[in-house]
C-alpha cells in the first residue's frame, strides 16, 4: 500500500512540474506563408485536451488583457474581435493554423491550461511572437502632381524645367532606395531624384529600386522615362499641363452637372405650382336673382334663385 502511495505521489509531483510551452516559427516568414502554432507539455505523456490559445491584440491599452481564440472544430473559422483563425486538426489537438498571419506580425500568442488546479502564472506558457516580412508595390510621385493619378510611365517636361521624383513603398521594415539612369554607372542612394533645369543630357530612363534590409529577395522597382520638349513648347503638351487640363475638365463637368440638375429641379417645381387651378371657394358663391344686376333674361316670374 505504501508503495502505491509513493508511486502516486511521484506521478503527481512529476505532472505538476510539467511546463506548458508553445511552438511556432523561430525565424521571420514571408508574406503569403501560413503559420501553425502548437501547445505542448515538457512531459510528452500529458495531453493538451484542456488547453486553449490566447493572443494580445496590438491595440490593447493594457498589456495584460489577453484575448482567447474561440473554438477548435475542424475547418471552422473563428471571428472574435475581427480576427480570423481556424484549427488545422481535430478538436483538442492543441494546434492553431493562421492562414493569413501578416496582420498578426509581432502579436504575442500563448497557451493557457483550462485545468482548475493550475493557477497563474504556472497555467500559461511563455509568449511567442513571429514576424512577417513583406513589401508592397512601389509607387512614384512627383512634386505638383497628385498621388491619386500617379506619375505616368512617360514624363514630358520642357527644357529648363525642374523635376523632382520620389518613390515610396509599404514594407515591414524601412527599405533602402536607389535611383539609377539607364546607360550610366552612377547610383543615387536616395528615395528622391532631383533634376534642376533639365537639359538634353538629362533625357532618358530612370529606375527607382527599393530593397528590403532583412530579406534581400524582397525588391521592387519602377522605371520612369523623361522626355524633353522644346523650351517654347505649349504648356498643354507637358505632363503637368495635361494634368491641369484633366482636372479642369473634371471640375467643369461637375459644375455643368450641378447646374443642369438645379435648373431641372427649379423648372419641375415651377410646373407643379402652375398646374394647380384657382382655389374653388364655395363660400364666395351667391345666388343670382332676376332683379339683380347680374341676372339673366328670363320669362319666369318666380323669385327663386337661378343657381
Short mmCIF file of N, CA, C and O in Angstrom, two decimals, residues 39-101:
data_model
loop_
_atom_site.label_atom_id
_atom_site.label_comp_id
_atom_site.label_asym_id
_atom_site.label_seq_id
_atom_site.Cartn_x
_atom_site.Cartn_y
_atom_site.Cartn_z
N UNK A 39 0.61 23.78 -28.92
CA UNK A 39 0.79 23.74 -27.46
C UNK A 39 1.32 22.36 -27.06
O UNK A 39 0.78 21.33 -27.50
N UNK A 40 2.33 22.34 -26.21
CA UNK A 40 2.94 21.09 -25.76
C UNK A 40 3.30 21.19 -24.29
O UNK A 40 3.52 22.29 -23.76
N UNK A 41 3.38 20.04 -23.65
CA UNK A 41 3.94 19.95 -22.30
C UNK A 41 5.34 19.39 -22.40
O UNK A 41 5.66 18.61 -23.31
N UNK A 42 6.18 19.80 -21.48
CA UNK A 42 7.55 19.25 -21.46
C UNK A 42 7.52 17.76 -21.21
O UNK A 42 8.43 17.04 -21.62
N UNK A 43 6.48 17.27 -20.54
CA UNK A 43 6.27 15.84 -20.37
C UNK A 43 5.36 15.37 -21.50
O UNK A 43 4.18 15.72 -21.54
N UNK A 44 5.89 14.60 -22.43
CA UNK A 44 5.13 14.20 -23.60
C UNK A 44 3.96 13.28 -23.26
O UNK A 44 3.08 13.06 -24.09
N UNK A 45 3.94 12.72 -22.05
CA UNK A 45 2.84 11.83 -21.67
C UNK A 45 1.56 12.60 -21.35
O UNK A 45 0.48 12.02 -21.29
N UNK A 46 1.67 13.89 -21.11
CA UNK A 46 0.50 14.70 -20.80
C UNK A 46 -0.14 15.19 -22.10
O UNK A 46 0.56 15.62 -23.03
N UNK A 47 -1.48 15.11 -22.15
CA UNK A 47 -2.16 15.57 -23.37
C UNK A 47 -2.52 17.05 -23.23
O UNK A 47 -2.45 17.63 -22.16
N UNK A 48 -2.93 17.62 -24.34
CA UNK A 48 -3.27 19.05 -24.38
C UNK A 48 -4.75 19.24 -24.65
O UNK A 48 -5.17 20.19 -25.30
N UNK A 49 -5.56 18.32 -24.15
CA UNK A 49 -7.00 18.41 -24.39
C UNK A 49 -7.65 19.57 -23.63
O UNK A 49 -8.71 20.04 -24.01
N UNK A 50 -7.00 20.01 -22.56
CA UNK A 50 -7.55 21.10 -21.76
C UNK A 50 -6.65 22.34 -21.88
O UNK A 50 -6.22 22.92 -20.88
N UNK A 51 -6.39 22.73 -23.10
CA UNK A 51 -5.52 23.88 -23.36
C UNK A 51 -6.16 24.73 -24.45
O UNK A 51 -6.75 24.20 -25.40
N UNK A 52 -6.05 26.03 -24.33
CA UNK A 52 -6.53 26.93 -25.39
C UNK A 52 -5.47 27.99 -25.69
O UNK A 52 -4.53 28.18 -24.91
N UNK A 53 -5.66 28.68 -26.81
CA UNK A 53 -4.73 29.72 -27.25
C UNK A 53 -5.27 31.09 -26.87
O UNK A 53 -6.48 31.34 -26.88
N UNK A 54 -4.35 31.99 -26.57
CA UNK A 54 -4.68 33.39 -26.31
C UNK A 54 -3.69 34.28 -27.04
O UNK A 54 -2.56 33.87 -27.30
N UNK A 55 -4.12 35.49 -27.38
CA UNK A 55 -3.23 36.44 -28.03
C UNK A 55 -3.50 37.83 -27.46
O UNK A 55 -4.56 38.10 -26.87
N UNK A 56 -2.53 38.70 -27.63
CA UNK A 56 -2.62 40.06 -27.08
C UNK A 56 -2.72 41.04 -28.24
O UNK A 56 -1.72 41.30 -28.92
N UNK A 57 -3.93 41.56 -28.53
CA UNK A 57 -4.08 42.48 -29.67
C UNK A 57 -3.18 43.69 -29.53
O UNK A 57 -2.98 44.21 -28.43
N UNK A 58 -2.63 44.17 -30.63
CA UNK A 58 -1.70 45.31 -30.57
C UNK A 58 -2.36 46.61 -30.16
O UNK A 58 -1.69 47.53 -29.72
N UNK A 59 -3.69 46.71 -30.31
CA UNK A 59 -4.38 47.95 -29.98
C UNK A 59 -4.85 47.99 -28.53
O UNK A 59 -5.53 48.92 -28.12
N UNK A 60 -4.51 46.95 -27.74
CA UNK A 60 -4.91 46.94 -26.35
C UNK A 60 -4.11 47.98 -25.56
O UNK A 60 -2.90 48.10 -25.71
N UNK A 61 -4.84 48.74 -24.74
CA UNK A 61 -4.15 49.73 -23.90
C UNK A 61 -3.40 49.03 -22.76
O UNK A 61 -2.35 49.47 -22.33
N UNK A 62 -3.97 47.94 -22.28
CA UNK A 62 -3.32 47.18 -21.22
C UNK A 62 -2.60 45.98 -21.82
O UNK A 62 -3.14 45.29 -22.69
N UNK A 63 -1.39 45.74 -21.38
CA UNK A 63 -0.60 44.64 -21.90
C UNK A 63 -0.89 43.33 -21.16
O UNK A 63 -0.17 42.35 -21.33
N UNK A 64 -1.95 43.29 -20.34
CA UNK A 64 -2.30 42.09 -19.61
C UNK A 64 -3.66 41.55 -20.00
O UNK A 64 -4.08 40.52 -19.48
N UNK A 65 -4.37 42.21 -20.89
CA UNK A 65 -5.71 41.77 -21.30
C UNK A 65 -5.59 40.82 -22.48
O UNK A 65 -5.75 41.21 -23.64
N UNK A 66 -5.30 39.58 -22.17
CA UNK A 66 -5.17 38.57 -23.23
C UNK A 66 -6.55 38.20 -23.74
O UNK A 66 -7.52 38.18 -23.00
N UNK A 67 -6.63 37.89 -25.04
CA UNK A 67 -7.89 37.54 -25.68
C UNK A 67 -7.85 36.09 -26.13
O UNK A 67 -6.89 35.64 -26.75
N UNK A 68 -8.93 35.37 -25.83
CA UNK A 68 -8.98 33.94 -26.14
C UNK A 68 -9.36 33.72 -27.60
O UNK A 68 -10.19 34.42 -28.15
N UNK A 69 -8.71 32.72 -28.21
CA UNK A 69 -9.09 32.28 -29.55
C UNK A 69 -10.15 31.20 -29.37
O UNK A 69 -9.87 30.12 -28.88
N UNK A 70 -11.37 31.51 -29.78
CA UNK A 70 -12.50 30.63 -29.50
C UNK A 70 -12.62 29.53 -30.54
O UNK A 70 -12.41 29.74 -31.72
N UNK A 71 -13.05 28.34 -30.05
CA UNK A 71 -13.37 27.23 -30.93
C UNK A 71 -12.18 26.39 -31.32
O UNK A 71 -11.04 26.82 -31.26
N UNK A 72 -12.44 25.15 -31.73
CA UNK A 72 -11.35 24.28 -32.18
C UNK A 72 -11.87 23.16 -33.08
O UNK A 72 -11.30 22.10 -33.14
N UNK A 73 -12.99 23.41 -33.78
CA UNK A 73 -13.53 22.38 -34.66
C UNK A 73 -12.81 22.37 -35.99
O UNK A 73 -12.28 23.39 -36.44
N UNK A 74 -12.82 21.23 -36.66
CA UNK A 74 -12.11 21.06 -37.90
C UNK A 74 -12.65 21.98 -38.98
O UNK A 74 -13.83 22.00 -39.27
N UNK A 75 -11.75 22.78 -39.57
CA UNK A 75 -12.13 23.64 -40.68
C UNK A 75 -13.03 24.79 -40.29
O UNK A 75 -13.59 25.45 -41.16
N UNK A 76 -13.22 25.04 -39.03
CA UNK A 76 -14.12 26.10 -38.60
C UNK A 76 -13.36 27.42 -38.48
O UNK A 76 -12.25 27.47 -38.00
N UNK A 77 -14.03 28.49 -38.92
CA UNK A 77 -13.43 29.82 -38.82
C UNK A 77 -13.82 30.45 -37.50
O UNK A 77 -14.94 30.31 -37.04
N UNK A 78 -12.91 31.19 -36.92
CA UNK A 78 -13.17 31.87 -35.67
C UNK A 78 -13.06 33.36 -35.89
O UNK A 78 -12.01 33.85 -36.29
N UNK A 79 -14.13 34.06 -35.66
CA UNK A 79 -14.13 35.52 -35.78
C UNK A 79 -14.41 36.10 -34.40
O UNK A 79 -15.52 35.98 -33.89
N UNK A 80 -13.41 36.64 -33.81
CA UNK A 80 -13.56 37.22 -32.47
C UNK A 80 -12.82 38.53 -32.45
O UNK A 80 -11.61 38.58 -32.54
N UNK A 81 -13.58 39.63 -32.39
CA UNK A 81 -12.95 40.94 -32.42
C UNK A 81 -12.37 41.27 -33.77
O UNK A 81 -11.44 42.05 -33.88
N UNK A 82 -12.93 40.68 -34.84
CA UNK A 82 -12.47 40.99 -36.19
C UNK A 82 -11.23 40.21 -36.61
O UNK A 82 -10.66 40.47 -37.65
N UNK A 83 -10.82 39.19 -35.83
CA UNK A 83 -9.61 38.42 -36.16
C UNK A 83 -10.01 37.05 -36.65
O UNK A 83 -10.97 36.45 -36.18
N UNK A 84 -9.26 36.49 -37.60
CA UNK A 84 -9.62 35.24 -38.24
C UNK A 84 -8.58 34.17 -37.94
O UNK A 84 -7.39 34.36 -38.15
N UNK A 85 -9.08 33.02 -37.45
CA UNK A 85 -8.24 31.85 -37.24
C UNK A 85 -9.05 30.63 -37.64
O UNK A 85 -10.27 30.67 -37.70
N UNK A 86 -8.39 29.52 -37.85
CA UNK A 86 -9.12 28.26 -37.87
C UNK A 86 -8.15 27.15 -37.52
O UNK A 86 -6.95 27.23 -37.76
N UNK A 87 -8.71 26.09 -36.93
CA UNK A 87 -7.89 24.98 -36.48
C UNK A 87 -7.58 24.04 -37.63
O UNK A 87 -8.44 23.75 -38.45
N UNK A 88 -6.36 23.57 -37.66
CA UNK A 88 -5.95 22.71 -38.76
C UNK A 88 -6.38 21.27 -38.53
O UNK A 88 -6.71 20.54 -39.46
N UNK A 89 -6.39 20.85 -37.27
CA UNK A 89 -6.67 19.45 -36.98
C UNK A 89 -7.88 19.34 -36.07
O UNK A 89 -8.57 20.32 -35.78
N UNK A 90 -8.17 18.13 -35.62
CA UNK A 90 -9.38 17.85 -34.86
C UNK A 90 -9.35 18.54 -33.50
O UNK A 90 -8.33 19.08 -33.07
N UNK A 91 -10.52 18.52 -32.86
CA UNK A 91 -10.67 19.19 -31.58
C UNK A 91 -9.67 18.64 -30.56
O UNK A 91 -9.35 17.46 -30.55
N UNK A 92 -9.19 19.53 -29.73
CA UNK A 92 -8.25 19.20 -28.66
C UNK A 92 -6.89 18.76 -29.20
O UNK A 92 -6.16 18.02 -28.55
N UNK A 93 -6.58 19.18 -30.42
CA UNK A 93 -5.28 18.81 -30.98
C UNK A 93 -4.17 19.69 -30.43
O UNK A 93 -3.01 19.34 -30.53
N UNK A 94 -4.52 20.87 -29.92
CA UNK A 94 -3.51 21.78 -29.40
C UNK A 94 -2.78 22.51 -30.50
O UNK A 94 -1.68 23.01 -30.27
N UNK A 95 -3.40 22.59 -31.69
CA UNK A 95 -2.77 23.29 -32.81
C UNK A 95 -3.69 24.39 -33.32
O UNK A 95 -4.91 24.27 -33.31
N UNK A 96 -3.05 25.44 -33.78
CA UNK A 96 -3.79 26.57 -34.34
C UNK A 96 -3.13 26.98 -35.64
O UNK A 96 -1.94 27.26 -35.69
N UNK A 97 -3.94 27.02 -36.70
CA UNK A 97 -3.43 27.38 -38.02
C UNK A 97 -3.90 28.78 -38.37
O UNK A 97 -5.08 29.09 -38.30
N UNK A 98 -2.97 29.65 -38.76
CA UNK A 98 -3.27 31.03 -39.15
C UNK A 98 -2.91 31.17 -40.62
O UNK A 98 -1.73 31.27 -40.98
N UNK A 99 -3.91 31.19 -41.50
CA UNK A 99 -3.60 31.23 -42.94
C UNK A 99 -3.07 32.57 -43.42
O UNK A 99 -2.33 32.63 -44.39
N UNK A 100 -3.49 33.66 -42.77
CA UNK A 100 -3.05 35.00 -43.17
C UNK A 100 -2.40 35.68 -41.97
O UNK A 100 -3.03 36.48 -41.27
N UNK A 101 -1.14 35.39 -41.71
CA UNK A 101 -0.51 35.86 -40.47
C UNK A 101 0.04 37.27 -40.52
O UNK A 101 0.54 37.76 -39.51
#
